[in-house]
XYZ file of C-alpha atoms in Angstrom:
612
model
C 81.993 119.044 65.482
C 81.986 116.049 67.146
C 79.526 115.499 69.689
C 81.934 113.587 72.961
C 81.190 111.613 75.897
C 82.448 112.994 78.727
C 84.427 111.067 81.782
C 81.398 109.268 83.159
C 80.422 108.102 79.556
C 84.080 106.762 79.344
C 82.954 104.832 82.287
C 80.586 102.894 80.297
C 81.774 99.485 80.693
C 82.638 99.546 84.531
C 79.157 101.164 85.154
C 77.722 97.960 83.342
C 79.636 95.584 85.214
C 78.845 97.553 88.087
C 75.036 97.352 86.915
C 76.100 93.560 86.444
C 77.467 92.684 89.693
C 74.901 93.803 92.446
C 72.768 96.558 90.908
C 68.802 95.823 90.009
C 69.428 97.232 86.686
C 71.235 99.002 84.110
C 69.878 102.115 85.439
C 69.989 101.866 89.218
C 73.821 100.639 88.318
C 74.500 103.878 86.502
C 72.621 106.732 88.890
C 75.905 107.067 90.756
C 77.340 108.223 88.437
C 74.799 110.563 86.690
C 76.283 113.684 85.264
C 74.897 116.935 87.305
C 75.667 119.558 84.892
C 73.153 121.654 83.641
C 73.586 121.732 79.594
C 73.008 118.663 78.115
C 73.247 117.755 74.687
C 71.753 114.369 72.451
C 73.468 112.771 69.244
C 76.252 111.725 71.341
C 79.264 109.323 70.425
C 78.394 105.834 71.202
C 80.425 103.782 73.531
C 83.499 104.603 75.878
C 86.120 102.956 73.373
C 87.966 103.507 69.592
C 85.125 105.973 67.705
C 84.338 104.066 64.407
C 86.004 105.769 61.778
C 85.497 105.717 57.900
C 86.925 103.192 56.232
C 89.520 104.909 54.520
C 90.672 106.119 57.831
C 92.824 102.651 58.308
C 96.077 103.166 60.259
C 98.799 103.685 58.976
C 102.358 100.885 59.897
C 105.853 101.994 58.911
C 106.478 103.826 55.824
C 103.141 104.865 56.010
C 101.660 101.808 53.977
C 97.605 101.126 54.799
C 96.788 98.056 56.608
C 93.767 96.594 58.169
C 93.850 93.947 60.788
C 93.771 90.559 60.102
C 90.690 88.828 60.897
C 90.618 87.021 64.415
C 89.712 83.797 64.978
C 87.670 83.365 67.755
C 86.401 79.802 69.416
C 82.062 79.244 70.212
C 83.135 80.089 73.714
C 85.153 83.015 72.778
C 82.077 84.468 71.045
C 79.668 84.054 73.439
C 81.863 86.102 76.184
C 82.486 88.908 73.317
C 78.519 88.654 72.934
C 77.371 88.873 76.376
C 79.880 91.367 76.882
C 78.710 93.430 74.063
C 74.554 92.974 75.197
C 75.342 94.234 78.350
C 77.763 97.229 76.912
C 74.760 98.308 74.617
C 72.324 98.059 77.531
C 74.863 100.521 79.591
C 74.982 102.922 76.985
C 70.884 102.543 76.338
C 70.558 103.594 80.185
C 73.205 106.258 79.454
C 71.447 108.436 76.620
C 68.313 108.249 78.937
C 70.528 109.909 81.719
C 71.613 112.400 79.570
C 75.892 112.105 80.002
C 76.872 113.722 77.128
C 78.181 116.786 76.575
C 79.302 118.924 73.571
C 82.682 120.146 72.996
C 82.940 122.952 70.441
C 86.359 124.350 70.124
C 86.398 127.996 70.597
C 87.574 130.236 67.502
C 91.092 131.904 67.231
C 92.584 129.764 70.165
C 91.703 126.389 69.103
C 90.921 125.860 72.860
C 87.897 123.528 73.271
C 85.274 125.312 75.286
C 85.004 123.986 79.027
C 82.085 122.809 80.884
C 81.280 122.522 84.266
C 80.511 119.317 85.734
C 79.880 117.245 88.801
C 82.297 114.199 88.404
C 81.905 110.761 90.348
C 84.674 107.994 90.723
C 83.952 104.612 89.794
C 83.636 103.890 93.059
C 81.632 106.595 94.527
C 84.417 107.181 97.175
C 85.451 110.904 95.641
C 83.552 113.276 93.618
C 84.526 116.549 92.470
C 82.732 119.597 91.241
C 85.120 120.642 88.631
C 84.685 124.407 87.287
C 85.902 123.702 83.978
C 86.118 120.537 81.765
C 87.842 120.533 78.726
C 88.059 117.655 75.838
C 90.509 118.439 73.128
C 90.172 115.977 69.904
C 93.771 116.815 68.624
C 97.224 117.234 70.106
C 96.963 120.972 68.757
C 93.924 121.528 70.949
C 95.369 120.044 73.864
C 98.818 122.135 73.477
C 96.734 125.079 73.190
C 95.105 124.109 76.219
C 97.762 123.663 78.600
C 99.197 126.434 77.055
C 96.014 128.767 78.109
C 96.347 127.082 81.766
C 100.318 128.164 81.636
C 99.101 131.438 80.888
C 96.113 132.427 83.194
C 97.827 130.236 86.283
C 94.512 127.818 85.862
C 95.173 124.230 87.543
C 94.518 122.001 85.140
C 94.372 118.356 86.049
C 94.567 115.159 83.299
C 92.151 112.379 84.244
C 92.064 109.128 83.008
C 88.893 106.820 83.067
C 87.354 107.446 87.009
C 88.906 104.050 87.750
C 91.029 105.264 90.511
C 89.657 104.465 93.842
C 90.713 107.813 95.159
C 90.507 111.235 93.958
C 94.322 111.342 92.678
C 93.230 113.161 89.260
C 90.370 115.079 90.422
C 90.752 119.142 91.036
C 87.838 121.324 91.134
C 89.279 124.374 89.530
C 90.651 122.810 86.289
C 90.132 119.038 84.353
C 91.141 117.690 80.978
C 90.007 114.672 79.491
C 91.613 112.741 76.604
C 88.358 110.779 76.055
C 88.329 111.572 72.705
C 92.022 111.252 71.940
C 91.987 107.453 71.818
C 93.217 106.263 68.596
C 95.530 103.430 67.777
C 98.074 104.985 66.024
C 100.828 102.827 64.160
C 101.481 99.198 64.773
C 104.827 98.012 63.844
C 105.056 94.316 63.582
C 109.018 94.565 62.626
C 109.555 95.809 66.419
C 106.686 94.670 67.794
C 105.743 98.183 69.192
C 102.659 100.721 69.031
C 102.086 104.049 69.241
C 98.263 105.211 70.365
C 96.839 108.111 72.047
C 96.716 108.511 75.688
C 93.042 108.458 75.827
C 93.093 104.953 74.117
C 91.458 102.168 76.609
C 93.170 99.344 76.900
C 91.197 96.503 75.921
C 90.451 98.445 72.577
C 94.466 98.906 72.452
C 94.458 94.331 73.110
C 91.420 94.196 70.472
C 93.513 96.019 67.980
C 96.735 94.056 68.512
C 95.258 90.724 68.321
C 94.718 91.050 64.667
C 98.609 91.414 64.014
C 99.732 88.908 66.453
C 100.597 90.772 69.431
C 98.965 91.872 72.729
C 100.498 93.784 75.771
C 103.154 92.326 78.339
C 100.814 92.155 81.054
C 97.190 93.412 82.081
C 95.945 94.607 85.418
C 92.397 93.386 86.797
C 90.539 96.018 84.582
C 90.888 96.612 81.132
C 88.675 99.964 80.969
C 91.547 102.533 81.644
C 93.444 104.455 79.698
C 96.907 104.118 78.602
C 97.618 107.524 80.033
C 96.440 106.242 83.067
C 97.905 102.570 83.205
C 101.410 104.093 82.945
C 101.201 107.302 85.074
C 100.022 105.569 88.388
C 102.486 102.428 87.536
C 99.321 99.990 86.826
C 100.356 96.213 87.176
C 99.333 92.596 87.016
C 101.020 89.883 88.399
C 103.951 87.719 87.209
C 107.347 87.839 89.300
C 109.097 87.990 86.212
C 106.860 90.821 85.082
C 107.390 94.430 85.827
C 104.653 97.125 86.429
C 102.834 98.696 82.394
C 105.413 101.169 82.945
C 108.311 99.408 82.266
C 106.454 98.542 78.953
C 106.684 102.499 77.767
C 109.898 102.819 74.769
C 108.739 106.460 74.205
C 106.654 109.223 75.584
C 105.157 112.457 74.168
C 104.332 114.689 77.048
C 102.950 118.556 76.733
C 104.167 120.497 79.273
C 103.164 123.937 80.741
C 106.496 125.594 80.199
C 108.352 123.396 77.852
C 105.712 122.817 75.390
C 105.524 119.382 73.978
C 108.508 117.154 74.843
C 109.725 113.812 73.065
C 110.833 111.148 75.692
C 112.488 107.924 75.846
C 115.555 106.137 76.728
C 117.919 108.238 74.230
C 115.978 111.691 74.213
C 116.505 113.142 77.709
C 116.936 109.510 79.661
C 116.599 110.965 83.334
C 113.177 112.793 82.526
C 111.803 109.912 80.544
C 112.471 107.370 83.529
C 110.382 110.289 86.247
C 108.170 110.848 83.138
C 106.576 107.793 83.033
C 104.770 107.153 86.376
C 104.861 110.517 86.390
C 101.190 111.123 88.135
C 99.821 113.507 85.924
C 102.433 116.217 87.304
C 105.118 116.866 84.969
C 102.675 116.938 81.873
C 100.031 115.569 79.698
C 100.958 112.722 77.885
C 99.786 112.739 75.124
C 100.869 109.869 73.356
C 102.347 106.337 74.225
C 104.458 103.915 72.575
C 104.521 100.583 74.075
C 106.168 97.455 73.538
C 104.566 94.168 73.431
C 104.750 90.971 73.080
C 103.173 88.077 70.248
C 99.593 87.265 71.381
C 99.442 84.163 72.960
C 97.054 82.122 74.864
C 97.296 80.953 78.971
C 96.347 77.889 80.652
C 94.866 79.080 83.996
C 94.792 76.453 86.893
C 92.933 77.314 89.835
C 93.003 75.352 93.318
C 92.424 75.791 96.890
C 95.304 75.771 99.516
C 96.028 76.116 103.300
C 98.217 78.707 104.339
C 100.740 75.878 104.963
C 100.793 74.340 101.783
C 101.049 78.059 100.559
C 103.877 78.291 102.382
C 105.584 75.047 101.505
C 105.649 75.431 97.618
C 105.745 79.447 97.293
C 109.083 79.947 96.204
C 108.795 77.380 93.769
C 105.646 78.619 92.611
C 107.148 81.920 91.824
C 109.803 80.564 89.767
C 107.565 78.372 87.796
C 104.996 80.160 87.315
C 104.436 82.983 84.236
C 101.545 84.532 86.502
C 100.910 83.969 89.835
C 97.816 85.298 92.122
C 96.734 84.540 96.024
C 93.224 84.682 97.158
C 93.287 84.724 100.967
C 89.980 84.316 102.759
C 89.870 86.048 106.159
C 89.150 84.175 108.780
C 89.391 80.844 107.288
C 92.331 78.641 106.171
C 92.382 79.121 102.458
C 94.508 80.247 99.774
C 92.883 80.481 96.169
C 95.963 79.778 94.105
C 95.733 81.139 90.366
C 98.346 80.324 88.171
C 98.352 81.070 84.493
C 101.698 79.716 81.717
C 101.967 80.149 78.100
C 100.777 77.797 75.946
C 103.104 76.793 72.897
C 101.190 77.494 69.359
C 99.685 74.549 68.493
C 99.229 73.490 71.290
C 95.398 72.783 72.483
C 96.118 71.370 76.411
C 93.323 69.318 77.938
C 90.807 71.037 80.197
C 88.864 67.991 82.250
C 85.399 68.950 82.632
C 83.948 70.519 86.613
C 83.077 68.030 89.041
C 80.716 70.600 89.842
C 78.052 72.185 87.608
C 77.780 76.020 87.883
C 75.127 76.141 90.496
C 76.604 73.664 92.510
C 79.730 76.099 92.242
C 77.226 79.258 93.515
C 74.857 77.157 96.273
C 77.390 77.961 99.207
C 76.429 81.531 98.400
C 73.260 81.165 97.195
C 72.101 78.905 100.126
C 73.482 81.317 102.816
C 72.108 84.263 100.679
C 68.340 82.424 100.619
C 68.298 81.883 104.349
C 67.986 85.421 104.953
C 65.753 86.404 102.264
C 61.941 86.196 101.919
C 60.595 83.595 99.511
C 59.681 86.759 97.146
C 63.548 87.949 97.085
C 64.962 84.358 97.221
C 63.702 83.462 94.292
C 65.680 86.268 92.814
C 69.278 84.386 93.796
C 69.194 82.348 91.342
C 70.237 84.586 88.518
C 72.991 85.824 91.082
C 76.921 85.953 89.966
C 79.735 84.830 93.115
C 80.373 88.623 92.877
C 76.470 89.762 93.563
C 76.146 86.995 95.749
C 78.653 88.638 98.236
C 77.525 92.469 97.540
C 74.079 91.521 98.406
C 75.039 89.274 101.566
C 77.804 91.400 103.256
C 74.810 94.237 102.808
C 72.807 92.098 105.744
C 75.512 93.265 108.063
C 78.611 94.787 106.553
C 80.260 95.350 110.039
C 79.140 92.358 112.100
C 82.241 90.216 112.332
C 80.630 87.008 112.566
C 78.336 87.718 110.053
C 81.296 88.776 107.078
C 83.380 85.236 108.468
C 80.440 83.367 107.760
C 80.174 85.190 104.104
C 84.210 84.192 104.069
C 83.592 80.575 104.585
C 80.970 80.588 101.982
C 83.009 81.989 99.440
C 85.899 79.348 100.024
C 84.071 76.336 99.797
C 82.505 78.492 96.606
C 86.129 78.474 95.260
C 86.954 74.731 96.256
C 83.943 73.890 93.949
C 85.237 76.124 91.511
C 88.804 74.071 91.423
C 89.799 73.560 87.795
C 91.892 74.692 84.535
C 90.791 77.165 81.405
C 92.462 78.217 78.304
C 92.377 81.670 77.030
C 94.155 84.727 75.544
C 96.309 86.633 77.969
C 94.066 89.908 77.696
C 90.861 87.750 78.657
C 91.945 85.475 81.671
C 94.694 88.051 83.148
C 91.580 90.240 84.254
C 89.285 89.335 86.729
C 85.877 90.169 88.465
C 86.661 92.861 91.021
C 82.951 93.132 92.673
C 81.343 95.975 93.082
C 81.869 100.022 94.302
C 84.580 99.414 97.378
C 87.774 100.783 99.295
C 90.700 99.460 98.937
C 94.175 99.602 100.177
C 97.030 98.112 98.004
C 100.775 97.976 99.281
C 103.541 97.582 97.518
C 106.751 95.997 99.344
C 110.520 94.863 98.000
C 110.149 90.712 98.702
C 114.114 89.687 97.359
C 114.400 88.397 94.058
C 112.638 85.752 91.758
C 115.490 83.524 92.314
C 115.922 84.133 95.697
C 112.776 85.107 97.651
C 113.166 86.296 101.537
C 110.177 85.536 102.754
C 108.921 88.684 103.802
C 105.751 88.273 101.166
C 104.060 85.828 103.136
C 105.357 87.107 106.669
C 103.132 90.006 105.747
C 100.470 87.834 105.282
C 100.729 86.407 108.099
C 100.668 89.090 110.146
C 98.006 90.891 108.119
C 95.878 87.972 109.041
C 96.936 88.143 112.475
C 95.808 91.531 113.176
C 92.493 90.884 110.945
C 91.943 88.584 114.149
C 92.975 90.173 116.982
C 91.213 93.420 116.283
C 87.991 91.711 114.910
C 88.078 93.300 111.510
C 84.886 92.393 109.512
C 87.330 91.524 106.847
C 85.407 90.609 103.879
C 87.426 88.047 100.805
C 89.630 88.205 99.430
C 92.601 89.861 100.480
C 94.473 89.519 97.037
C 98.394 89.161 96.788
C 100.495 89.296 93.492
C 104.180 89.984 92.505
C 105.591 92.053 89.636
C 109.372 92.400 88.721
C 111.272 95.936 89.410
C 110.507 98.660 87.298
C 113.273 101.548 86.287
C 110.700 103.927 86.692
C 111.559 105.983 89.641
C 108.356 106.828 91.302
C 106.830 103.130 90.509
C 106.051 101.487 94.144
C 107.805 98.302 92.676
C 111.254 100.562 91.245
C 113.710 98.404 91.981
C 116.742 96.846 89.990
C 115.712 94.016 87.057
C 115.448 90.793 88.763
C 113.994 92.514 92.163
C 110.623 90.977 93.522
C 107.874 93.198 94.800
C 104.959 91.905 96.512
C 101.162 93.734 96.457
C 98.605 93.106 98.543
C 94.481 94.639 98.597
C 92.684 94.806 101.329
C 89.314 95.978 100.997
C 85.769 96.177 101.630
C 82.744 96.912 99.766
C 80.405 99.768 98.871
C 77.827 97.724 96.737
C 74.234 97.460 97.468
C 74.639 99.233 101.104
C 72.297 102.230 101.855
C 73.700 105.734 102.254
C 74.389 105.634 105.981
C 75.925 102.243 105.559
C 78.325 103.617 103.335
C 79.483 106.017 105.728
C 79.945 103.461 108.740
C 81.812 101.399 106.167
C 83.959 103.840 104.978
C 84.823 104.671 109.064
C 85.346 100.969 109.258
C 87.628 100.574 106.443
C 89.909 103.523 107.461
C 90.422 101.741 110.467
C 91.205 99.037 108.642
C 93.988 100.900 106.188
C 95.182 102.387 109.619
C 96.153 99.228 111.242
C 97.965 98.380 107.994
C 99.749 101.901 107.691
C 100.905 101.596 111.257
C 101.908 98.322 112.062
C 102.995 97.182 108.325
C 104.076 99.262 106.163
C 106.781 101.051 108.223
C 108.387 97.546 109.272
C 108.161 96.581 105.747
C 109.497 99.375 103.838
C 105.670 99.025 101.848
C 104.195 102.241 99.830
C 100.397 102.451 98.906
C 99.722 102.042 94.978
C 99.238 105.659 93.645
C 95.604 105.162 92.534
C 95.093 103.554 96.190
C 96.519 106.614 98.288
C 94.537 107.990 100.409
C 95.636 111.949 102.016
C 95.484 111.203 106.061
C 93.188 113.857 107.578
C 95.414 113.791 111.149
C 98.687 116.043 110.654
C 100.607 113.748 112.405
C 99.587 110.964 110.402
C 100.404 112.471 106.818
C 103.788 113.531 108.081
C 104.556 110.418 108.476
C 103.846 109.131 105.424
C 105.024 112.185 103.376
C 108.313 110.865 104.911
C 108.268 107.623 104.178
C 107.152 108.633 100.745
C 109.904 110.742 100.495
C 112.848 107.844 102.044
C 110.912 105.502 99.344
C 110.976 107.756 95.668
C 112.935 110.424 94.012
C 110.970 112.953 95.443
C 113.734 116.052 95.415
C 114.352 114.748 91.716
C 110.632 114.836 90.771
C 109.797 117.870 92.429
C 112.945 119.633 90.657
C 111.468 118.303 87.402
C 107.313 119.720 88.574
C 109.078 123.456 88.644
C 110.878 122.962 85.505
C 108.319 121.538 83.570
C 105.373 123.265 85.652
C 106.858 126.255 86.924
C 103.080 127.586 88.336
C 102.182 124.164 89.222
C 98.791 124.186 87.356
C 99.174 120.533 87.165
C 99.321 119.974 90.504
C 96.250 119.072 92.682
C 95.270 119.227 96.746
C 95.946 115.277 96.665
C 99.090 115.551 94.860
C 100.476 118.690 96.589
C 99.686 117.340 100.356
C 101.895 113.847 99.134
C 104.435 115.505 97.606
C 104.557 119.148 98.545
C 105.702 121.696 95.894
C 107.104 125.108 95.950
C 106.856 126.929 92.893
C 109.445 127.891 91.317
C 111.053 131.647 92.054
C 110.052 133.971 89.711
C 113.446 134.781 87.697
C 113.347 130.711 87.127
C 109.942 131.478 85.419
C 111.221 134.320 83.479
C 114.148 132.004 82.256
């Protein structure tokens, strides 16, 4: 049997980067997240991705002919990223073994059930953990089936969770988990169509790495590339491009296993109206299982970055939008600067020319490093200069995460970091479309109709404005950047952006961060920041019809207060349709959870309707 990772090994490359981006090492960067179980096991699978199979294990395209992927062609600077990327990977998992994350899943005779663990799980974050009675990792679809089946059954909750990305606890339940970890194979790649077919469990930059030897690559990519496919598509994941819908709107077909129904075939001609709930479906109406997605020829982007006032912002926006393949703002709090990225296609053949920096890399960091230094003893100082942008700011909103002066003096740091950092770079899509998130934080993320690509009302950067506005009048220690992007409508029904095709949708993060603060800074922080999300729940997101991304949600502990946004949930999605499809589909509600249940409440179906 196999010997698996479990959900915190998954988490192998974000705990690097998390190592990477304000920890003192590999090790310090993983202890968050160190599994509490008792049983441990050694000789475990190496690495959070694809598990390297024999050679005569290729995949199989249509008509079941054998292929391997073509070789890819990568450039000096190309290689360097995938080697630093891979020396810090292999340090993670080093760290790991010593930790001891593994555990063994050894499917139990007669039932083909795998055998559940207990085990103390941690968000990527560290903003939810969950002591989870039983944790189950099936390696087939048989083994899963038979799981949910057993769950059916007994009347066990049983809850699917992804990679731990989530900043809140949306697929955590303490009575019953199931990972599909070790579910994460590529499965066909059509070329003809241009579609493939992998595993839920599949992450997605292993899903991109695959591609890219037959020419394709995914529509879009969110910030992180470490989730799973299950995952991308049930909480409606996105990027940014206003001509771009959410990774849902990239799903042709579905295969979901269901407590009651057993394991149902979805898409756009088998059972239409479920496959459109089915797809952000949040982990409630089944496990999917598998995904097929359709993508697009691999291509490469020129990224141009600059630095803009709000007015200038202003002045060219709706332009930009039209123009633009992918567009992303920056804004720094209590300054008057916009970091504009915008990224376009580049025709094959094409090699565009990238002028050199006026500004060598640590002439790029010293506004950081300079402010970082000041406060520092010559001992620690002479640390800095092996410091990232990203570690820069953990370490220096640390000195005084709450002192408002103090995080607007961080602010202006950062954007005359980012006017040094002014410039162009030419990459694939899967490489440049993510971006360096920083370290363990809160965030809040709206979504919010904005007109349409062609016509855009305005309301995006009203928000802004008034977001920024009440940043300053209640003397939020705002830290940067409060990030905007726009996606297209997605047909999904219970996507934040569903809307009609040619709709705009705005998103906007605010946030604040977790990294490098002691344990009773965290919890002042935390108070802070749900202050924060408060002022944005009340005075924004009723006026402007916005809904919190589902991975961004968090359950209001004032009655009053989660009323009112189980309403405006409820005026916002299908929620009579999706909770008619729960007690079909889940007549005991076993894949329900307390996060999911206090959103959208569910009443189990009557007991005859069971029977039936």
């Amino acid at each position: 049997m196999r010997r698996a990772a479990s959900l915190l090994l998954q988490k192998a490359a974000a705990a690097v980067r998390e190592s990477a981006t304000g920890r003192a090492g590999a090790a310090d960067g993983l202890a968050v997240l160190q599994r509490r179980a008792s049983a441990a096991a050694g000789g475990a699978r190496k690495g959070g991705g694809p598990v390297r199979r024999p050679a005569e294990q290729m995949h199989r395209g249509r008509g079941g002919a054998a292929f391997e992927a073509a070789p890819v062609v990568l450039t000096a600077e190309e290689l360097a990223a995938r080697e630093r990327t891979n020396y810090l990977l292999g340090a993670g998992l080093i760290a790991m073994s010593a930790y001891g994350y593994y555990i063994v899943s050894r499917p139990r005779g007669g039932d083909g059930v795998p055998t559940p663990s207990p085990e103390h799980l941690v968000n990527w974050s560290g903003t939810h953990e969950c002591q989870v009675q039983r944790f189950y990792q099936p390696e087939t679809l048989e083994q899963l089936e038979a799981t949910v089946k057993q769950a059916h059954t007994t009347g066990r909750k049983l809850r699917c969770v992804g990679s731990g990305l989530s900043p809140n606890g949306l697929a955590f339940s303490e009575d019953g988990m199931v990972s599909l970890g070790l579910m994460d194979k590529v499965l066909d790649i059509d070329t003809a169509s241009g579609q493939v077919r992998v595993q839920a469990g599949a992450r997605v930059q292993a899903v991109a790495d695959e591609l890219r030897g037959h020419g394709l690559t995914l529509q879009n990519y969110a910030s992180i590339r470490e989730q799973t496919v299950g995952g991308f598509i049930q909480v409606s994941a996105h990027g940014t491009g206003a001509a771009i819908p959410p990774a849902d709107e990239q799903v042709v077909a579905l295969k979901l296993v269901t407590p009651a129904l057993g394991t149902l075939e979805l898409s756009q001609d088998q059972d239409p109206e479920l496959f459109q709930l089915a797809k952000v479906g949040l982990g409630c109406l089944g496990v999917v299982a598998e995904v097929t997605l359709q993508c697009v020829p691999a291509h490469r982007l020129l990224e141009r970055t600059t630095v803009n006032t709000a007015r200038e912002v202003r002045k060219a926006h709706a332009q930009r939008l039209r123009d633009n393949k992918h567009l992303r703002y920056m804004w720094i709090p209590s300054t008057d600067t916009v970091v504009v990225v915008t990224c376009n296609e580049v025709a094959e053949g094409q090699e565009p020319a990238v002028p050199a920096s006026k500004y060598s890399e640590e002439q790029q960091l010293a506004p950081l490093r300079t402010l970082l230094r000041s406060r520092l003893s010559a001992e620690q100082a002479a640390e800095v200069g092996g410091l990232s942008a990203t570690q820069c700011r953990d370490r220096l909103l640390a000195l005084g995460p709450l002192d408002a002066a103090w995080v607007k003096r961080v602010n202006q740091a950062e954007a005359e970091h980012w006017r040094r950092c002014e410039g162009t770079r030419v990459g694939w899509s899967d490489e440049l479309l993510g971006f360096d998130c920083g370290g363990q934080q809160w965030v809040l993320e709206t979504a919010f109709p904005a007109g349409t690509i062609e016509a855009p009302d305005g309301r995006d950067l009203a928000y802004m404005d008034e977001l920024l506005r009440l940043v300053a009048s209640h003397n939020v220690p705002a830290p940067a950047p409060i990030e905007q992007r726009w996606t297209a409508g997605s047909s999904a029904g219970m996507s934040p952006a569903a809307g009609a095709p040619g709709s705009l949708h705005s998103w906007v993060g605010v946030i604040m961060y977790l990294a490098e603060l002691e344990p009773e800074q965290r919890q002042a922080v935390t108070k802070s920041f749900q202050q924060y999300a408060e002022l944005v729940e009340r005075q924004l997101m009723p006026k402007y019809g916005a809904v919190a991304h589902w991975a961004k949600i968090e359950v209001p502990s004032d009655p009053a207060q989660l009323a009112a946004m189980q309403q405006r949930l409820a005026s916002r999605y299908p929620v009579a349709a999706f909770n008619a499809a729960r007690r079909r589909l889940d007549p005991h509600n076993i894949l329900g959870s307390p996060m999911m249940d206090a959103l959208l409440p569910h009443t189990a179906a009557p007991a005859e309707a069971v029977a039936a």
